[in-house]
XYZ file of C-alpha atoms in Angstrom:
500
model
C 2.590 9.224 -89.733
C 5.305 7.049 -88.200
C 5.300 2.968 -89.098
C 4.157 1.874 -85.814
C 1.165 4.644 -85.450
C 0.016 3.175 -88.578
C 0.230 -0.631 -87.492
C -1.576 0.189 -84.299
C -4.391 1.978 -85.895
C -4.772 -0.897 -88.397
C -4.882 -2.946 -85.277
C -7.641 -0.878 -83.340
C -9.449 -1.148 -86.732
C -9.738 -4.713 -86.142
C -11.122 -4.729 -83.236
C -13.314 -7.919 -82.631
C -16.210 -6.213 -79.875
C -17.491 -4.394 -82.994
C -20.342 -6.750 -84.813
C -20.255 -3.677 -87.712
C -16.418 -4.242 -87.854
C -16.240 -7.950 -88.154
C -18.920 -7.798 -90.677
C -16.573 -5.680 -93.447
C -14.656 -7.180 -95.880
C -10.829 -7.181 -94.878
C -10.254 -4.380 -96.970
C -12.929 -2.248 -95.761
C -12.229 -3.323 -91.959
C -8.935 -1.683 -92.685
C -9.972 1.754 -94.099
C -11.662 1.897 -90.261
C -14.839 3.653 -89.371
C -14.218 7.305 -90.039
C -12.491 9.484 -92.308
C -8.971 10.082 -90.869
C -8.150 13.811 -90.321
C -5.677 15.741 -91.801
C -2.982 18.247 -89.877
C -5.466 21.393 -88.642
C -8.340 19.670 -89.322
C -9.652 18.412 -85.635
C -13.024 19.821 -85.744
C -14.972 17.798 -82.975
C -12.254 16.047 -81.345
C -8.949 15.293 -82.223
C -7.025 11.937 -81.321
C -4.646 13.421 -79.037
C -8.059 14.746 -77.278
C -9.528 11.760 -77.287
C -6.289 9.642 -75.521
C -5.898 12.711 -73.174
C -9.760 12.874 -72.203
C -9.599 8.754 -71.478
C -6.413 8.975 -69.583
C -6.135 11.982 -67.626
C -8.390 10.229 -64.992
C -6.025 8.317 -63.491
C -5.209 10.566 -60.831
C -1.689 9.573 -59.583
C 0.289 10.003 -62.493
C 1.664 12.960 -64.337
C 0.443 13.386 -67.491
C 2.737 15.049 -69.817
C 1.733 16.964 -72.943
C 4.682 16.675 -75.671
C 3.725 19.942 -78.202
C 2.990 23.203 -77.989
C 1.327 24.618 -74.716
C -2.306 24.977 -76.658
C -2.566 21.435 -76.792
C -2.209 21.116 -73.098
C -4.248 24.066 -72.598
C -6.942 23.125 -74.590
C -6.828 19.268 -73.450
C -6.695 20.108 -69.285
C -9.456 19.296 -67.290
C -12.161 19.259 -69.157
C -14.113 16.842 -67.596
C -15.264 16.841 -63.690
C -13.338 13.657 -62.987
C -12.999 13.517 -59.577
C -10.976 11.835 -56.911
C -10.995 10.518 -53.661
C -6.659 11.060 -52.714
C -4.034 12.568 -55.139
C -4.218 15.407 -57.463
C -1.111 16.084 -59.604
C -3.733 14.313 -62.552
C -5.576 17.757 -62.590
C -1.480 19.756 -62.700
C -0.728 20.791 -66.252
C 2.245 19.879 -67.968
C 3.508 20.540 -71.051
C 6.746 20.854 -73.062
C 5.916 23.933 -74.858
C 7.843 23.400 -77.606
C 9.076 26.455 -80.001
C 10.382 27.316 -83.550
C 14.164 26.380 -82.614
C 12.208 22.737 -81.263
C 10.458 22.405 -84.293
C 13.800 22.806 -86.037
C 16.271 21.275 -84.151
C 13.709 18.574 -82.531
C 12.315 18.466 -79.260
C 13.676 15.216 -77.864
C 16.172 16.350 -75.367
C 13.430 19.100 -73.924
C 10.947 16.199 -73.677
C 13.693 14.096 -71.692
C 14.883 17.212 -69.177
C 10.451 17.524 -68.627
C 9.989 14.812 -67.668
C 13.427 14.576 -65.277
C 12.145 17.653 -64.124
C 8.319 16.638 -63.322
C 9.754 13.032 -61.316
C 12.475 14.960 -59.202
C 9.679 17.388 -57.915
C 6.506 15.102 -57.882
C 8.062 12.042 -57.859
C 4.670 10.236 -59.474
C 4.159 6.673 -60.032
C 4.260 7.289 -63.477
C 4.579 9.676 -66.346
C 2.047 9.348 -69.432
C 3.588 11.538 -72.058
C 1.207 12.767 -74.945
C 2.262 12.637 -78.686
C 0.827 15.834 -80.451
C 0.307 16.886 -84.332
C 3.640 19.095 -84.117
C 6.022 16.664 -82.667
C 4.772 13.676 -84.584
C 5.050 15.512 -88.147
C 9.262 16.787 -87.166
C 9.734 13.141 -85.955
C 10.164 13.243 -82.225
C 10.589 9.873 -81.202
C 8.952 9.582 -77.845
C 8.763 5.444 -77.643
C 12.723 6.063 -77.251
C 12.885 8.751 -75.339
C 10.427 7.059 -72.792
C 11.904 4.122 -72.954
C 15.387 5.905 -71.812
C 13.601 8.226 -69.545
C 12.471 4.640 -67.250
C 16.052 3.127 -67.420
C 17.604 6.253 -66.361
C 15.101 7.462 -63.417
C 13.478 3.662 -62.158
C 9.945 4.734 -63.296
C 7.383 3.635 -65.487
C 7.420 6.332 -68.504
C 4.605 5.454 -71.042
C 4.545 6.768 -74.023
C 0.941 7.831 -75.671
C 1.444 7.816 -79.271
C -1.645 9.462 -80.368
C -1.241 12.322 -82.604
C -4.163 14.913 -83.816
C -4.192 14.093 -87.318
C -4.141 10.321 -86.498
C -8.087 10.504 -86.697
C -11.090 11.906 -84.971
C -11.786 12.002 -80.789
C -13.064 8.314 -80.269
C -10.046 6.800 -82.581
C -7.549 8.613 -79.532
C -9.862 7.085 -76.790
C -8.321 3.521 -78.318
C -5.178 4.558 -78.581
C -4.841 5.695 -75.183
C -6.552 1.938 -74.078
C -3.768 0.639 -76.039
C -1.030 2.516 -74.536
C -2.461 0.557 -71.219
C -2.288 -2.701 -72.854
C 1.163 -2.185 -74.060
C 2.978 -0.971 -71.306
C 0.774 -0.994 -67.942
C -1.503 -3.440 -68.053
C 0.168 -6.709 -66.519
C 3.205 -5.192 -65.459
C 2.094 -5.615 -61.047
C 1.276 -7.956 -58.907
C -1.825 -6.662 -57.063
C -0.673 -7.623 -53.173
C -3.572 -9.908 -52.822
C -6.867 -11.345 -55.094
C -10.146 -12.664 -54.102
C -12.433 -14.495 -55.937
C -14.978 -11.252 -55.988
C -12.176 -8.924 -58.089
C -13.657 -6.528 -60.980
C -12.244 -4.469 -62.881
C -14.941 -1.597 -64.514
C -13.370 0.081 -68.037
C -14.553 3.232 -69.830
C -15.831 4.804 -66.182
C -14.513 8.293 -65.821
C -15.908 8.781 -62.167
C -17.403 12.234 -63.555
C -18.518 14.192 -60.531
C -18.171 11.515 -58.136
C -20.983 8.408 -59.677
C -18.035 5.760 -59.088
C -18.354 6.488 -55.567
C -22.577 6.058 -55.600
C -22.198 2.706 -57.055
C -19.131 1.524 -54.996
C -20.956 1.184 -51.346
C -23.459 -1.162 -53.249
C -20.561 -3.142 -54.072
C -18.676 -3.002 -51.108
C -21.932 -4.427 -49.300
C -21.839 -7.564 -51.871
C -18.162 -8.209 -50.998
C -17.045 -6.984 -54.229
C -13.793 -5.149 -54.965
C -13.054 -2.899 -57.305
C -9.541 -4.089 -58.531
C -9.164 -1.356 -61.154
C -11.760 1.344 -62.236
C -10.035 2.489 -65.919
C -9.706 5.400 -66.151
C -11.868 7.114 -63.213
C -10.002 7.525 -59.488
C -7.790 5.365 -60.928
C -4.161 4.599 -59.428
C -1.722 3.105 -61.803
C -0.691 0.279 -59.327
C -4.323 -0.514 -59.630
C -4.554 -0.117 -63.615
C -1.217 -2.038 -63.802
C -2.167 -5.405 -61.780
C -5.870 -5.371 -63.312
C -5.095 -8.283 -65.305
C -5.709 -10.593 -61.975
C -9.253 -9.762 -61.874
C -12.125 -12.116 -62.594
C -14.691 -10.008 -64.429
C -14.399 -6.771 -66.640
C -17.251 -4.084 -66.982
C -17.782 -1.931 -69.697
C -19.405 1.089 -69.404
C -18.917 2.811 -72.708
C -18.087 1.018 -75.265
C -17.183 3.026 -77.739
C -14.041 4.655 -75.914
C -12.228 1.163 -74.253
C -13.852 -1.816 -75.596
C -10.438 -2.719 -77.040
C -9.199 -3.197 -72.960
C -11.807 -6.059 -72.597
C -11.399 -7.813 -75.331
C -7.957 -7.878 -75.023
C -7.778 -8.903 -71.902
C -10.838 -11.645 -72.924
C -7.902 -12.580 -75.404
C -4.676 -12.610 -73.289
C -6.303 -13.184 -69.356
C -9.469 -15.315 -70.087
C -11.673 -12.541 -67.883
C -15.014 -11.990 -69.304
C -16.292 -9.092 -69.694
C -20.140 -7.356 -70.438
C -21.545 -4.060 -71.172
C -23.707 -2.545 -68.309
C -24.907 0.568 -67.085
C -25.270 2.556 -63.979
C -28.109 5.200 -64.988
C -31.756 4.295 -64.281
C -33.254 1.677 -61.357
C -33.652 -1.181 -63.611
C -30.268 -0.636 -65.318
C -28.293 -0.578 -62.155
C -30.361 -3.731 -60.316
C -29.430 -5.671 -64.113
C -25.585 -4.596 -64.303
C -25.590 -5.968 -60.054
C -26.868 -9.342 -61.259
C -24.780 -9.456 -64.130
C -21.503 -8.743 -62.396
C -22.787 -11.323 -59.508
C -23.648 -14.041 -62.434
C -20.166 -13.634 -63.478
C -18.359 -13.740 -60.461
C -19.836 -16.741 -59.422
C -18.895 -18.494 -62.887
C -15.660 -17.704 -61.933
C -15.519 -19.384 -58.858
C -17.193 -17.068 -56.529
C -19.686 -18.372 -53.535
C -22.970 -18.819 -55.370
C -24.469 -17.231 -51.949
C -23.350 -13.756 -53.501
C -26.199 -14.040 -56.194
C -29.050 -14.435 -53.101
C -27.213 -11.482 -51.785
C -27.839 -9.522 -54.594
C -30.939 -10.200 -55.074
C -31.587 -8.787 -51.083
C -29.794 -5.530 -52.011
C -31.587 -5.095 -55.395
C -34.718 -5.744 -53.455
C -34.151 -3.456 -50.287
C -32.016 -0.206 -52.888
C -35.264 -0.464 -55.479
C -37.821 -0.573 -53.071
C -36.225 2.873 -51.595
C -35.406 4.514 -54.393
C -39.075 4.239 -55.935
C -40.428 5.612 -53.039
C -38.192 8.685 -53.229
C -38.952 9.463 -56.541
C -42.544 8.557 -56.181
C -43.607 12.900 -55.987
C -41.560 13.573 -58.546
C -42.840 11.061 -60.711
C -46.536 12.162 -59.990
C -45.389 16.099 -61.825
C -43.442 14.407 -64.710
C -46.005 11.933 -65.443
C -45.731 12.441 -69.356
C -43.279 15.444 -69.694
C -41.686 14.962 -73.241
C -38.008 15.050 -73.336
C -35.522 15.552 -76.393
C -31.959 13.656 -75.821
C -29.416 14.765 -77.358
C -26.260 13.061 -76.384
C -25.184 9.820 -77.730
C -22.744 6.119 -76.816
C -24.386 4.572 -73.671
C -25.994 7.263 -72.460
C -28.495 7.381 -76.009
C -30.292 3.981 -74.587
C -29.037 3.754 -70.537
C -30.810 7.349 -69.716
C -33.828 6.387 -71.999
C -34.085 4.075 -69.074
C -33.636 5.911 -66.709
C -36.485 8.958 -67.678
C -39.084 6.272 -68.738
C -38.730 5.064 -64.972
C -39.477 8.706 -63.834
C -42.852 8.995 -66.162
C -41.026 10.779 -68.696
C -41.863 10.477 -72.653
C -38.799 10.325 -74.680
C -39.578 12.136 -78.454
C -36.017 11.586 -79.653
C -32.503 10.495 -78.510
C -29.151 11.247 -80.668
C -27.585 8.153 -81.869
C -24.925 9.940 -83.719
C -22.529 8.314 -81.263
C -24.047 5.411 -80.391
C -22.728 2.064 -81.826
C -24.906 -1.087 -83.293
C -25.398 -2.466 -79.811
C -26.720 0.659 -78.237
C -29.382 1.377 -81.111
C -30.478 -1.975 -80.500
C -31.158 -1.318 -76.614
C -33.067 1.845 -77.812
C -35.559 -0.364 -79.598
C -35.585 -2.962 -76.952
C -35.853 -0.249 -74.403
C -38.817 1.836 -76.797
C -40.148 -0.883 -78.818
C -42.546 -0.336 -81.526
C -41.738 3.128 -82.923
C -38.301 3.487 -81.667
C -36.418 4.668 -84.929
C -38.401 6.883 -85.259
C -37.236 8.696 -81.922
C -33.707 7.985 -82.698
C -31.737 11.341 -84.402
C -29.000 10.255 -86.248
C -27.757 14.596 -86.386
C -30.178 16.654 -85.509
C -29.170 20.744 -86.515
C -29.339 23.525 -84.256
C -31.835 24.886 -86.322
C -33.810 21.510 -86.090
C -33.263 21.434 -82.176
C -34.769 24.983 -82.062
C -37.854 24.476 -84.251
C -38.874 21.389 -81.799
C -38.621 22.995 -78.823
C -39.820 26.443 -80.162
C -43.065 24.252 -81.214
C -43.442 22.825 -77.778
C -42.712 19.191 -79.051
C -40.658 18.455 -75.890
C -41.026 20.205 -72.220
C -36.912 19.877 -71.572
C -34.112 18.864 -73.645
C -30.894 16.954 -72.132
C -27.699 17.210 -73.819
C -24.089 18.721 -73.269
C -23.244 22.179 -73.127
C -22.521 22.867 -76.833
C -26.493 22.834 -76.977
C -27.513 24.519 -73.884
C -27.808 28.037 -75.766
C -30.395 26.614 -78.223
C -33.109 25.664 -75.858
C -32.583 28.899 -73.779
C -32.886 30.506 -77.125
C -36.465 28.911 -77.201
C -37.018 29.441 -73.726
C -37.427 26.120 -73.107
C -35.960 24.362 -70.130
C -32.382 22.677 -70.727
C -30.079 19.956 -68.370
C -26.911 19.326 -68.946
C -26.513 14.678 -69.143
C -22.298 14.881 -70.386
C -19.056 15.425 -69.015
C -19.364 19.305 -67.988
C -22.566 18.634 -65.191
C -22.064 19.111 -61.636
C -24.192 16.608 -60.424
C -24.050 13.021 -60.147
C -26.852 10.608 -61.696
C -25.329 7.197 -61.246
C -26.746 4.097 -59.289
C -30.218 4.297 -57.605
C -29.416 7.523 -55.713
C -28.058 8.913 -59.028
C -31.542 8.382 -60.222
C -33.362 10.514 -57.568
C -31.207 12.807 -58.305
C -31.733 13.035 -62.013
C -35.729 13.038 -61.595
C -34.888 15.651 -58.695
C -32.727 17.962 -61.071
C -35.329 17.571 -64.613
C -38.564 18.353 -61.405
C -36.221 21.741 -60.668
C -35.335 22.727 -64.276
C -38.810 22.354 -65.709
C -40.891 23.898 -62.612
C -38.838 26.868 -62.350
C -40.549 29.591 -62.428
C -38.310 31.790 -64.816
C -39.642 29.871 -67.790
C -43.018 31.386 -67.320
C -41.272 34.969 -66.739
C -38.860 34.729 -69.960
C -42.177 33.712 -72.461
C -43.992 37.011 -71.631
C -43.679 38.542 -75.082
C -41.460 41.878 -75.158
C -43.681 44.978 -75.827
C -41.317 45.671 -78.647
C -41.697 42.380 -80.014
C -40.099 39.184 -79.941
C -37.765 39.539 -83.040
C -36.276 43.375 -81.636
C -37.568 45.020 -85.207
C -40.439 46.448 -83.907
C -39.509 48.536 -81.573
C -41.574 51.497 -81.461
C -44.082 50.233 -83.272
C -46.861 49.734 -80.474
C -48.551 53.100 -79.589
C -48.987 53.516 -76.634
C -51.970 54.801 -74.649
C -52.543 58.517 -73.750
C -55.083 59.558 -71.687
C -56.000 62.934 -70.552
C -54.841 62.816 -67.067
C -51.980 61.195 -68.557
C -51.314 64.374 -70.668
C -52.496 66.820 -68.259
C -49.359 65.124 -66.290
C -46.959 65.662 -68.638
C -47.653 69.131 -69.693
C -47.171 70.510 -65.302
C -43.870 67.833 -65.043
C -42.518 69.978 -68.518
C -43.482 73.494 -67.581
C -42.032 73.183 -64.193
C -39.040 72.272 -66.273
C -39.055 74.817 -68.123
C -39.885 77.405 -65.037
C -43.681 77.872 -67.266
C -47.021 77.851 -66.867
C -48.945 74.858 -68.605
C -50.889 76.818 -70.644
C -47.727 78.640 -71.724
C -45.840 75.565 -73.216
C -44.993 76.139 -76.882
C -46.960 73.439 -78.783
């Protein structure tokens, strides 16, 4: 691991957002949070995953993969970010390095790449990717970068976040800090107002930027920057002239705000867009804020009309729903914001929540569990709950539908137990207050449908598959008398002349 790799992770270990951090002695603030990985061993989420999965959002820029073409492979687009103009974000490209690379080193390839990617796209940008292979021959890519923006008049940033560096949420940081170092403050946005936000650690899966963004746009408010999600890199690189930061998960950029707390003075605050009650809070926080800043203090009344007119509709769309749900028991399995900010969100819709993952959750967010739950709360929060454990609490009927990510789908259909998918892979959109119809709509659908009560029907051969053949069945006399004219017409016979 290079010199500078190391400094910067030291740094990110530092990081002052973290209560649990700050509280370690400075030797134990420095060994970080997690065991760091070694070369092969990326089970879960490498670094390199973890920088690509924050970055690759911004939609405008190329995003170049410096290893061998698995990386890129198994790194593209795996996550529904969408957006609302250019593509070339969701284009794979890769240096696809070889033996003789490995050898020889793979700096000159990486320069021709990316010549090659801004004469035919000519993007804003180039992000190039450091990967386990290049880092461990010693390709420099600062320099080549660095020589890469003299020669062609672009921005080339370098992402120096190997595999082995350390596990998925580690990369997410270094990615932030690639922003901080080289894009962050580098434009002039071509005009500010006094209602400028900037919202970090939103990845505009399937689309939720866009159901939160009309209720801002009816408060006045702009969305300077949205890192990483429909994000432009003009955008990204003049955020440092807004007046208030978001965060919306804060265990994958919270080293953006604080940084820019540091360096800008912009205050930041953790909110979330799942749930009624969530999204009317994070509204008035961001309006608070503003006005703090020097924003008309009008813009809180505002708010408080929206919040007002947007609750009273949504409640009375998911008023039916909420009549069929009334006490359905859900199991969440998931984890960061989304372990205490869909809690929300279901106990709004009549749900019962009978445990919630906090396996990637930080301080902060356990604590909104038990605010959110109160009495009784840890004991509904999973710190790593087994397949095998998953399986026995749905088998037993201890929860009607379980929400996680994909990985865990199989086990609830394996119980025949009704399953949504709450992470990156979904297709459909639960953010702001129509988000939230939408959820209540989609858990309604999954639960009532009608297959569940077809699939539980016990097999006649039983439910394990070992016993098949063991149920005898029923023969009647007709039944026989049946059989014996359908064989002897067969066999060109008489009945009574079949051969018993």
């Amino acid at each position: 691991m290079s010199v500078s790799l190391k400094a910067k992770i030291a740094e990110v270990f530092e990081e002052p957002g973290c209560d649990i951090n700050q509280g370690k002695s400075e030797k134990e603030r420095k060994k970080g949070c997690t065991k760091q990985l070694s070369p092969g061993a990326a089970a879960g989420g490498c670094a390199f995953d973890g920088a690509k999965i924050a970055l690759q959002p911004v939609v405008d820029v190329a995003h170049l993969v410096h290893g061998p073409i698995a990386c890129e492979g198994n790194s593209w687009d795996n996550r529904h970010s969408a957006s609302s103009g250019s593509t070339i974000y969701r284009s794979g490209f890769t240096t696809d390095i070889n033996e003789l690379d490995v050898i020889y080193g793979g700096e000159k390839r990486l320069f021709k790449s990316i010549r090659e990617i801004i004469e035919k796209y000519d993007p804003p940008a180039v992000f190039v990717y450091q990967t386990c292979v290049t880092a461990l021959t010693g390709d420099d890519i600062e320099a080549v970068c660095k020589r890469a923006a003299e020669k062609f008049g672009k921005p080339v940033i370098p992402v120096n976040a190997p595999g082995f560096a350390g596990p998925k949420n580690l990369g997410n940081k270094l990615g932030a800090e690639a922003l901080l170092d080289y894009v962050i403050g580098t434009v002039e946005p071509e005009f500010t107002t006094a209602y400028d936000i900037n919202i970090i650690g939103e990845y505009n899966l399937v689309g939720e930027l866009w159901q939160v963004k009309p209720l801002l746009d009816a408060l006045g408010i702009r969305i300077l920057s949205c890192i990483s999600g429909d994000g432009r890199y003009n955008e990204i690189a003049s955020a440092h002239r807004a007046k208030v930061n978001m965060m919306v998960c804060s265990k994958s950029m919270i080293n953006i705000a604080t940084k820019m707390e540091q360096r800008y003075g912009i205050p930041y605050f953790e909110g979330s867009f799942y749930g009624i009650s969530d999204m009317s809070e994070t509204l008035r926080q961001i309006a608070s804020l503003l006005v703090k800043q020097g924003a008309d203090a009008e813009l809180i009344e505002r708010t408080e009309r929206l919040i007002e007119v947007e609750e009273a509709r949504a409640y009375k769309r998911i008023a039916e729903y909420k009549k069929r749900l009334q006490g359905k028991r859900v199991l969440l399995i998931t984890g960061g914001v989304k372990s205490w900010s869909v809690v929300a969100a279901l106990q709004e819709g009549g749900m019962e929540i009978v445990g919630t993952s906090v396996k990637k959750s930080t301080k902060e967010d356990k604590e909104k569990i038990k605010e959110i739950m109160g009495e009784g709360a840890d004991a509904h929060m999973i710190d790593d709950m087994t397949p095998r454990e998953m399986y026995a609490m749905l088998k037993e009927a201890r929860a009607d539908i379980m929400l996680s990510g994909g990985r865990s789908q199989f086990v609830a259909l394996k119980a025949r137990m009704p399953w949504l998918d709450i992470n990156q892979e979904r297709h459909h959109p639960y953010g702001g207050y129509e988000g939230m119809v939408e959820l209540v709509h989609e858990i309604d659908r999954a639960i009532f449908n009608p297959v569940w009560q077809q699939v539980r029907i016990p097999a006649p051969w039983g439910d394990d598959g070992e016993t098949l053949g063991a149920v005898t069945p029923t023969v009647t006399a007709s039944s026989t008398d049946h059989l014996s004219a359908v064989a002897a017409n067969a066999m060109g016979l008489e009945p009574e002349e079949i051969p018993v």
